[in-house]
Amino acid sequence: MKTLLPKLIPHTDLSEPLPGLDRFLLITDRPEYAAAAAAGGLAFVSCNAGEIAVEKDHFTAGVQTVVVACSGEGVPSYEEVFAYAQNCAQLLRSLVDVESIMHLILIEEENEVLTSVLDGMSLSVAAEENLTTSVVRVKDRVNSESLLAWIAAATQSPGEHLQVDGQAVSRVELKQTSLDAEHSRVFPGEVIVLVGGAGGVGIEVCRYLARQGATVVVMGRQKPDTSRIKILQDAGASLYVRISPGCPNSIDRAMQYVYSRLGRISTAINMAGTLRDTLIRAVGNEQIDAVFRPKAGVSLALAGIHGLHRPSRIVHFGSLSAVTGNVGQSAYGGANAFIRRLSEVNPDTQCIEWGLWDTNGMQLPDKTSKVKAMNPDAASEALIKAIGSKEPRLVIYDGEPEFSSRHTVAKPDDQEGLWHEDMMSSAKSFVRNIICRHTGLEKIGDDENLLDYGVDSVTSVRISRDIESRLKGEGESRLSRALVLQYPTISKLTNHLVEKIGLPLVEDFATRELLKPEKSPDSSEKGLLATTTSSAGQLGDTSVSSLALGRPDDIAIDGMAGVFPYADNVSA
């Protein structure tokens, strides 16, 4: 298990000029940035506060980089966060609709919180589409010279998170650290509240804290049934309090009640969260609200508590997906980035970005994943150490996830005329065999829609990685993790590979013996076995526990596009 801490690493200075101003467009709601752009000869679009959702038409021919500088200082209301997230989604859809590869640069000032939403959302979109994202956090006031210098620094460091202080530019890096064992102590009788802690991870944390002598209170939005009450009691919970995540006063009143019953509250751990995985092209307001409300809404409610009943320390459960980006999780990444930034600017508040926990509240990673599930007791011990460290931000996980935020695909040289019929047939066979391997399908036609067979985002990631690994693809050959969702038939997928990879793929087919179809270890005799790999943060009573084989519960499988294979209607 690894623990990472953000560090500032000296990177460069602001001496480099900004090349080709016609390649850049600034979107801003701040008059001082608009004035700086005008003085520096930089094209810009002025918008109302937070309304950054410009249309695709603004991205004229030649524009390759969009710079966003919008106000977001202070702690916003949930309504402001929700509205901004909607605008971010619309802007990102406009960007990915542009045929050329786009670079998104976010400029944020030191005390801004709201802008983190775009940071987190764009990171996951970069895993789906041809988009590169960079962040520049600045301390100085803007003028024409400094604005162009900040953009130049980000242009030279695509995918990086930079901080600028005067002429010095530093890069934010996550460095491995160790947590002091002295910080792992829980005091007998210490009151710890788990908000949204009735799910799988919450039960494990509750059990660990209770064994250490803590008085554990669980808050959740569900009215618990007899079996859930028994589970909470067996885990050592002293009290369950029902709350409404959509009502800030509900959480405040709940904390007042706990304080009146048990006295001073040492720590509140916010574990609330839910997932609604949807590609950015399809994400809607309902999905955004469903994901942001338990994350951003609860974190803002906790930040707004004042008085004797305010917990001495507030700890938010974040997710590794806000660090790495993840296909279909733009809203989830944005919500987690928001609570991380809120923790950085609020005193006595922390955000711990977790990898996978080995509990029944999360599905274990498939065998191709580089992320490993953490033992609940070891992770709970790390949680207590992290709280004791008082670091505003930590990342804790096991395995070797991919941390790069870059996802650029270079345009290949024209390969027209190189391919002929038998080579295309070999290419399709290669693609078909890989798809059969990861889905359990015995056969599939060239033009049959794979989504109709239940192929989801997780399977798409596996197929993309498998093709990359077999082609030893790096750099120009890097593939979208949403590959199958974007090109859902063998014909479309093969044509895309030919167009994007070209010669390396031809050479591979010319020298490789085609794979024989074989079933993936995690496929069933009936076809595709859908699984979900998810990170910590989809916790509490709003989450859906993973399902073990043979479990008697009803099961609902909801496709990312709301498509139910072979069903006549949604009810079926």
XYZ file of C-alpha atoms in Angstrom:
572
model
C 0.000 0.000 0.000
C 1.366 3.415 -0.986
C 0.759 6.912 0.348
C 1.428 9.959 -1.819
C 1.772 13.584 -0.783
C 1.710 16.540 -3.221
C 5.034 18.370 -3.491
C 6.164 21.391 -5.486
C 9.109 20.617 -7.772
C 11.031 23.497 -9.427
C 10.194 23.269 -13.106
C 11.066 26.263 -15.263
C 10.625 30.019 -15.471
C 8.460 32.361 -17.519
C 11.118 33.277 -20.059
C 9.686 31.346 -23.014
C 7.461 33.301 -25.464
C 3.977 32.181 -26.475
C 4.057 30.877 -30.078
C 1.310 31.590 -32.621
C -1.363 33.642 -30.866
C -3.921 32.594 -33.494
C -3.830 29.059 -32.029
C -5.240 30.227 -28.681
C -8.654 31.333 -27.412
C -9.355 32.673 -23.900
C -12.753 32.196 -22.236
C -13.235 34.413 -19.191
C -15.839 36.082 -16.991
C -13.224 38.407 -15.478
C -12.801 41.922 -16.897
C -9.117 42.066 -15.942
C -8.361 38.927 -17.957
C -10.330 40.198 -20.941
C -8.386 43.490 -20.793
C -5.071 41.610 -20.539
C -5.980 39.441 -23.539
C -6.972 42.468 -25.614
C -3.729 44.257 -24.760
C -1.678 41.161 -25.617
C -3.420 40.456 -28.926
C -5.041 37.243 -27.694
C -8.517 36.294 -28.948
C -11.051 35.993 -26.143
C -14.714 35.389 -25.359
C -16.265 37.270 -22.446
C -19.045 35.515 -20.569
C -21.233 36.036 -17.547
C -20.066 34.727 -14.179
C -19.384 30.992 -14.438
C -21.089 30.664 -17.835
C -18.175 29.172 -19.711
C -20.287 26.938 -21.956
C -19.320 28.488 -25.297
C -20.469 26.851 -28.493
C -18.283 24.943 -30.927
C -18.604 27.812 -33.437
C -16.259 29.942 -31.303
C -13.399 27.543 -32.016
C -12.444 28.920 -35.391
C -10.058 27.204 -37.775
C -6.561 27.033 -36.350
C -7.553 27.221 -32.671
C -5.857 24.338 -30.900
C -5.736 25.563 -27.304
C -8.592 26.912 -25.182
C -7.708 28.786 -21.993
C -10.320 29.196 -19.250
C -9.949 31.838 -16.533
C -13.116 32.244 -14.506
C -13.829 33.569 -11.027
C -14.351 31.084 -8.240
C -12.987 32.650 -5.065
C -14.552 31.772 -1.728
C -16.813 28.889 -0.777
C -19.731 28.604 -3.246
C -23.235 27.337 -2.596
C -24.260 23.949 -3.931
C -26.471 25.646 -6.519
C -23.424 27.514 -7.826
C -21.399 24.303 -7.982
C -24.169 22.476 -9.841
C -24.629 25.312 -12.352
C -20.887 25.533 -12.970
C -20.627 21.757 -13.469
C -23.386 21.967 -16.097
C -21.457 24.688 -17.908
C -18.244 22.660 -17.686
C -19.968 19.645 -19.249
C -21.275 21.745 -22.125
C -17.860 23.322 -22.728
C -16.155 19.936 -22.724
C -18.685 18.550 -25.203
C -17.953 21.489 -27.490
C -14.213 20.828 -27.222
C -14.400 17.140 -28.049
C -16.625 17.856 -31.036
C -13.740 19.749 -32.634
C -11.922 17.502 -35.108
C -8.446 18.702 -34.204
C -6.782 17.715 -30.956
C -7.544 20.299 -28.295
C -5.468 21.444 -25.341
C -7.452 22.848 -22.416
C -5.588 25.142 -20.021
C -7.231 26.153 -16.762
C -5.879 29.244 -15.005
C -6.950 29.473 -11.364
C -5.985 31.912 -8.656
C -4.710 30.855 -5.264
C -7.922 30.911 -3.221
C -10.350 29.718 -5.883
C -12.439 26.609 -5.224
C -15.137 26.420 -7.890
C -12.658 26.159 -10.776
C -11.543 22.748 -9.496
C -14.728 21.270 -10.970
C -13.479 21.827 -14.523
C -10.075 20.437 -13.537
C -11.556 17.154 -12.314
C -14.102 16.768 -15.102
C -11.608 17.432 -17.893
C -9.168 14.851 -16.514
C -11.662 12.041 -17.069
C -12.723 13.446 -20.435
C -9.046 13.243 -21.444
C -9.318 9.481 -20.853
C -12.267 9.313 -23.268
C -11.398 11.774 -26.014
C -8.518 13.509 -27.802
C -8.050 16.173 -25.155
C -5.044 17.293 -23.147
C -5.547 19.269 -19.948
C -3.212 21.506 -17.949
C -3.704 23.626 -14.831
C -1.822 26.796 -13.864
C -2.369 28.160 -10.349
C -1.159 31.742 -9.999
C -0.534 34.182 -7.157
C 0.124 37.430 -9.008
C -2.331 39.867 -10.557
C -2.849 39.434 -14.269
C -1.587 41.741 -17.018
C -0.976 41.157 -20.706
C 2.612 40.025 -20.190
C 1.907 37.646 -17.304
C -1.164 36.128 -19.021
C 0.797 35.188 -22.142
C 3.658 33.865 -19.980
C 1.325 31.632 -17.944
C -0.217 30.201 -21.111
C 3.245 29.618 -22.604
C 4.338 27.680 -19.493
C 1.277 25.407 -19.704
C 1.718 24.953 -23.457
C 5.274 23.701 -22.893
C 4.081 21.280 -20.167
C 0.908 19.608 -21.464
C -0.898 17.489 -18.899
C 0.888 19.100 -15.934
C -0.374 20.965 -12.876
C 1.799 24.062 -12.475
C 2.080 26.749 -9.811
C 3.478 30.169 -10.656
C 4.979 32.542 -8.108
C 6.523 35.584 -9.758
C 8.848 34.264 -12.456
C 9.280 30.829 -10.860
C 7.220 27.897 -12.127
C 6.847 24.706 -10.086
C 5.252 21.420 -11.015
C 2.900 19.640 -8.589
C 4.105 16.071 -8.144
C 2.778 13.289 -5.958
C 5.676 11.926 -3.938
C 5.632 8.757 -1.887
C 5.683 9.314 1.850
C 5.255 7.272 5.022
C 2.674 7.867 7.715
C 3.925 8.060 11.280
C 2.777 5.181 13.504
C 2.346 7.664 16.360
C -0.637 9.087 14.474
C -2.559 5.778 14.473
C -3.979 6.128 17.976
C -7.730 6.338 18.622
C -8.623 7.604 22.083
C -11.136 5.573 24.135
C -14.581 7.113 23.866
C -13.541 9.460 21.056
C -16.673 10.376 19.081
C -16.243 9.787 15.348
C -19.100 10.336 12.887
C -19.232 8.453 9.574
C -21.402 10.455 7.171
C -22.751 8.089 4.513
C -21.063 5.266 6.381
C -23.674 2.527 6.124
C -22.140 0.946 3.010
C -19.457 -1.702 2.679
C -16.411 0.491 3.345
C -18.225 2.408 6.084
C -19.025 -0.820 7.938
C -15.368 -1.884 7.785
C -14.171 1.499 9.096
C -16.845 1.427 11.808
C -15.745 -2.046 12.912
C -12.081 -0.998 13.038
C -12.747 2.211 14.998
C -15.033 0.444 17.463
C -12.330 -2.152 18.154
C -9.954 0.726 18.917
C -12.385 2.060 21.531
C -14.025 4.889 19.583
C -17.686 5.791 19.907
C -18.875 5.534 16.312
C -21.962 7.279 14.947
C -23.201 6.436 11.450
C -25.266 8.907 9.425
C -27.116 7.901 6.272
C -30.050 8.870 4.099
C -31.807 5.504 4.241
C -34.169 4.349 6.937
C -32.374 1.153 7.996
C -34.261 -2.119 8.064
C -33.781 -4.785 10.720
C -30.935 -6.511 8.881
C -29.033 -3.238 8.347
C -29.444 -2.305 12.017
C -28.051 -5.717 12.963
C -25.044 -5.176 10.656
C -24.378 -1.741 12.188
C -24.676 -3.087 15.706
C -22.351 -5.986 14.957
C -19.858 -3.487 13.523
C -19.891 -1.582 16.819
C -21.913 1.504 15.849
C -23.321 3.301 18.877
C -25.892 5.382 17.019
C -27.475 5.720 13.582
C -28.862 9.115 12.522
C -30.863 9.572 9.357
C -30.011 12.638 7.249
C -30.968 14.198 3.928
C -27.857 14.987 1.806
C -29.928 17.474 -0.187
C -30.695 19.561 2.893
C -27.672 21.274 4.539
C -29.675 21.990 7.688
C -30.309 18.260 8.066
C -26.609 17.533 8.606
C -26.217 20.516 10.942
C -29.164 19.350 13.063
C -27.825 15.798 13.085
C -24.465 17.014 14.426
C -26.281 19.038 17.093
C -28.156 15.901 18.121
C -24.960 13.818 18.341
C -23.273 16.552 20.379
C -26.219 16.696 22.798
C -26.094 12.907 23.267
C -22.376 12.152 23.256
C -20.471 15.426 23.697
C -17.631 16.840 21.608
C -17.269 15.332 18.137
C -13.648 14.551 17.380
C -13.871 13.742 13.672
C -16.482 13.626 10.933
C -15.558 11.366 8.010
C -17.547 12.132 4.867
C -17.976 8.873 2.937
C -21.074 9.867 0.967
C -21.038 9.364 -2.760
C -22.599 7.685 -5.742
C -21.651 6.847 -9.328
C -23.490 7.523 -12.581
C -20.868 6.617 -15.178
C -21.652 8.354 -18.471
C -19.444 9.485 -21.332
C -19.177 13.273 -21.571
C -21.094 13.295 -24.859
C -24.147 11.878 -23.055
C -23.872 13.237 -19.513
C -26.931 15.254 -18.501
C -28.040 17.468 -15.654
C -29.677 14.587 -13.789
C -26.417 12.598 -13.727
C -24.442 15.665 -12.671
C -26.787 16.397 -9.764
C -26.913 12.747 -8.680
C -23.108 12.611 -8.451
C -22.343 16.113 -7.175
C -25.011 16.382 -4.459
C -23.686 13.652 -2.113
C -20.102 14.793 -2.683
C -20.140 18.575 -3.028
C -23.448 19.066 -1.207
C -22.410 17.131 1.900
C -18.907 18.649 1.967
C -20.374 22.169 1.813
C -22.874 21.313 4.551
C -20.053 20.106 6.803
C -17.977 23.208 6.016
C -20.941 25.371 7.024
C -21.290 23.956 10.543
C -20.418 26.452 13.287
C -20.644 26.193 17.030
C -19.782 23.659 19.691
C -21.230 20.803 17.643
C -18.784 21.355 14.764
C -16.393 18.384 14.496
C -12.795 19.238 15.418
C -11.665 17.685 12.115
C -13.498 16.950 8.872
C -12.151 14.249 6.558
C -13.500 13.716 3.038
C -13.209 10.401 1.226
C -12.007 11.270 -2.262
C -11.213 8.935 -5.121
C -8.191 7.893 -7.125
C -10.240 8.606 -10.250
C -9.840 12.345 -9.550
C -6.065 11.800 -9.798
C -5.841 9.441 -12.764
C -9.018 10.245 -14.669
C -11.401 7.456 -15.644
C -13.601 6.706 -18.646
C -17.213 7.750 -18.027
C -16.481 9.511 -14.740
C -16.272 13.186 -15.667
C -18.945 14.139 -13.109
C -17.446 11.894 -10.441
C -13.957 13.264 -11.094
C -15.251 16.840 -10.933
C -17.078 16.249 -7.647
C -14.004 14.642 -6.076
C -11.704 17.402 -7.327
C -14.061 19.921 -5.706
C -13.929 18.296 -2.252
C -10.142 18.053 -2.578
C -9.836 21.759 -3.300
C -12.320 22.627 -0.538
C -10.129 20.686 1.884
C -7.030 22.608 0.811
C -8.546 26.016 1.588
C -10.519 25.113 4.739
C -8.742 24.730 8.088
C -8.950 21.412 9.941
C -10.176 19.674 6.785
C -8.575 16.840 4.839
C -9.215 14.907 1.648
C -7.889 11.381 1.253
C -8.071 10.062 -2.309
C -8.504 6.325 -2.044
C -7.897 3.428 -4.345
C -9.952 0.229 -4.047
C -11.001 -1.304 -0.739
C -11.531 -5.066 -0.571
C -15.125 -4.990 0.697
C -18.580 -5.984 -0.478
C -19.237 -2.285 -1.106
C -16.906 -2.341 -4.093
C -16.244 -4.676 -6.982
C -12.760 -6.084 -7.019
C -10.593 -5.124 -10.001
C -10.409 -7.482 -12.941
C -7.222 -9.409 -13.547
C -5.953 -6.924 -16.136
C -6.189 -3.973 -13.750
C -3.049 -2.500 -12.238
C -4.970 -1.339 -9.168
C -5.151 -3.784 -6.260
C -7.815 -3.904 -3.577
C -6.610 -2.918 -0.103
C -7.178 -4.973 3.025
C -9.891 -3.109 5.020
C -8.027 -3.244 8.348
C -4.780 -2.022 6.765
C -6.649 0.739 4.941
C -8.504 1.739 8.124
C -5.214 1.942 9.997
C -3.832 4.106 7.197
C -6.938 6.294 7.519
C -6.255 6.963 11.210
C -2.602 7.713 10.479
C -3.630 10.068 7.687
C -6.016 11.923 10.012
C -3.259 12.222 12.598
C -0.854 13.658 9.991
C -3.238 16.617 9.419
C -2.086 16.814 5.790
C -4.794 18.526 3.688
C -4.388 16.032 0.868
C -3.120 12.459 0.649
C -3.473 9.709 -1.951
C -3.595 6.121 -0.637
C -3.835 3.058 -2.884
C -2.299 -0.279 -3.763
C -1.030 -1.384 -7.147
C 0.376 0.573 -10.074
C -2.320 2.836 -11.581
C -1.604 5.094 -14.549
C -1.211 8.661 -13.294
C -0.626 10.434 -16.602
C -3.344 12.927 -17.523
C -2.218 13.076 -21.163
C -4.325 11.501 -23.834
C -3.221 12.879 -27.166
C -3.344 10.932 -30.408
C -1.110 12.273 -33.158
C -2.404 12.329 -36.712
C -0.726 9.496 -38.659
C 0.747 9.800 -42.099
C -1.624 8.962 -44.921
C -1.600 5.183 -45.438
C -4.057 5.191 -48.342
C -3.289 2.447 -50.830
C -1.208 0.439 -48.360
C -4.079 -1.743 -47.219
C -5.695 -4.284 -49.496
C -8.555 -6.682 -49.039
C -6.783 -9.664 -47.489
C -4.890 -7.431 -45.042
C -8.139 -5.792 -43.945
C -9.615 -9.243 -43.436
C -6.664 -10.154 -41.201
C -7.106 -6.917 -39.281
C -10.769 -7.656 -38.608
C -9.893 -11.190 -37.487
C -7.346 -9.773 -35.070
C -9.916 -7.356 -33.611
C -12.655 -10.009 -33.511
C -10.487 -12.469 -31.598
C -9.600 -9.893 -28.957
C -13.263 -8.937 -28.524
C -14.289 -12.579 -28.185
C -11.543 -13.069 -25.619
C -12.860 -10.283 -23.380
C -16.595 -10.848 -23.808
C -17.014 -14.605 -23.986
C -18.877 -14.289 -27.283
C -18.432 -17.278 -29.563
C -18.869 -15.257 -32.753
C -19.797 -11.739 -33.784
C -20.519 -10.234 -37.193
C -18.451 -7.397 -38.605
C -21.346 -4.921 -38.374
C -23.129 -6.124 -35.240
C -23.301 -3.524 -32.462
C -21.229 -4.720 -29.511
C -23.201 -2.536 -27.091
C -26.255 -4.687 -27.818
C -24.318 -7.602 -26.321
C -23.683 -5.763 -23.045
C -20.188 -4.438 -23.724
C -19.595 -1.616 -21.231
C -16.912 0.944 -20.341
C -14.896 -1.543 -18.270
C -14.745 -4.036 -21.136
C -13.808 -1.197 -23.486
C -10.848 -0.331 -21.248
C -9.700 -3.968 -21.249
C -9.968 -4.290 -25.022
C -8.144 -0.993 -25.583
C -5.307 -2.014 -23.246
C -5.072 -5.468 -24.816
C -4.750 -4.063 -28.329
C -2.171 -1.532 -27.153
C -0.110 -4.165 -25.375
C -0.132 -6.519 -28.363
C 0.906 -3.716 -30.692
C 3.319 -2.391 -28.089
C 1.608 0.927 -28.762
C 2.955 4.053 -27.140
C 2.909 7.715 -28.103
C 1.275 7.833 -31.525
C -0.309 4.414 -31.012
C -2.045 5.211 -27.715
C -5.734 4.335 -27.920
C -8.832 5.823 -26.316
C -10.089 3.876 -23.298
C -13.612 4.446 -24.632
C -12.580 2.765 -27.885
C -15.436 0.269 -28.191
C -18.056 2.775 -27.050
C -16.959 5.146 -29.813
C -16.554 2.446 -32.515
C -19.034 -0.278 -31.486
C -18.707 -2.662 -34.449
C -15.747 -4.697 -35.627
C -15.750 -2.870 -38.976
C -15.774 0.594 -37.408
C -13.173 -0.353 -34.807
C -10.849 -1.874 -37.416
C -11.168 1.136 -39.714
C -10.397 3.419 -36.786
C -7.256 1.449 -35.930
C -6.097 1.571 -39.533
C -6.684 5.321 -39.733
C -5.131 6.195 -36.380
C -2.263 3.706 -36.149
C -1.514 2.978 -39.763
C 1.868 1.445 -40.512
C 2.605 0.022 -37.028
C -0.599 -2.008 -37.241
C 0.169 -3.207 -40.772
C 3.584 -4.390 -39.683
C 2.054 -6.162 -36.710
C -0.417 -8.113 -38.854
C 2.354 -8.975 -41.352
C 4.563 -10.525 -38.674
C 2.066 -11.875 -36.093
C 0.228 -15.157 -35.987
C -3.398 -14.262 -35.361
C -4.753 -15.122 -31.938
C -7.127 -18.044 -31.613
C -10.451 -17.132 -29.945
C -10.425 -17.925 -26.268
C -12.694 -17.010 -23.409
C -11.677 -14.459 -20.851
C -11.333 -15.940 -17.329
C -14.136 -13.659 -16.162
C -16.666 -14.551 -18.891
C -19.580 -16.929 -18.430
C -20.971 -19.642 -20.711
C -23.917 -17.354 -21.519
C -21.807 -14.535 -22.873
C -20.569 -11.294 -21.356
C -20.228 -11.054 -17.598
C -20.496 -7.330 -16.828
C -18.299 -6.046 -14.024
C -17.514 -2.641 -12.642
C -14.172 -1.463 -11.325
C -14.582 1.606 -9.147
C -12.561 3.646 -6.666
C -13.248 4.631 -3.103
C -15.696 7.439 -2.787
C -18.800 5.614 -4.142
C -19.631 4.913 -0.547
C -22.419 5.130 1.971
C -26.013 4.117 1.552
C -26.211 5.734 -1.883
C -23.887 3.155 -3.432
C -24.717 -0.224 -4.927
C -22.770 -3.114 -3.452
C -21.000 -5.500 -5.792
C -22.753 -8.809 -6.435
C -21.147 -12.171 -5.805
C -22.092 -15.176 -7.928
C -25.041 -17.046 -6.468
C -26.250 -14.098 -4.383
C -30.074 -14.238 -4.094
C -30.698 -10.457 -4.414
C -32.400 -8.940 -7.434
C -29.903 -7.574 -9.947
C -30.364 -4.593 -12.250
C -27.831 -3.891 -14.991
C -28.118 -0.348 -16.331
C -26.193 0.373 -19.535
C -24.328 3.656 -19.857
C -26.759 4.756 -22.539
C -29.791 3.375 -20.710
C -29.920 0.439 -23.134
C -31.098 -2.895 -21.780
C -29.982 -5.724 -24.096
C -32.821 -7.877 -25.451
C -35.458 -6.106 -23.330
C -38.662 -4.819 -24.890
C -38.761 -1.905 -22.486
C -37.086 -0.521 -19.351
C -39.391 -2.428 -16.991
C -38.530 -5.694 -18.664
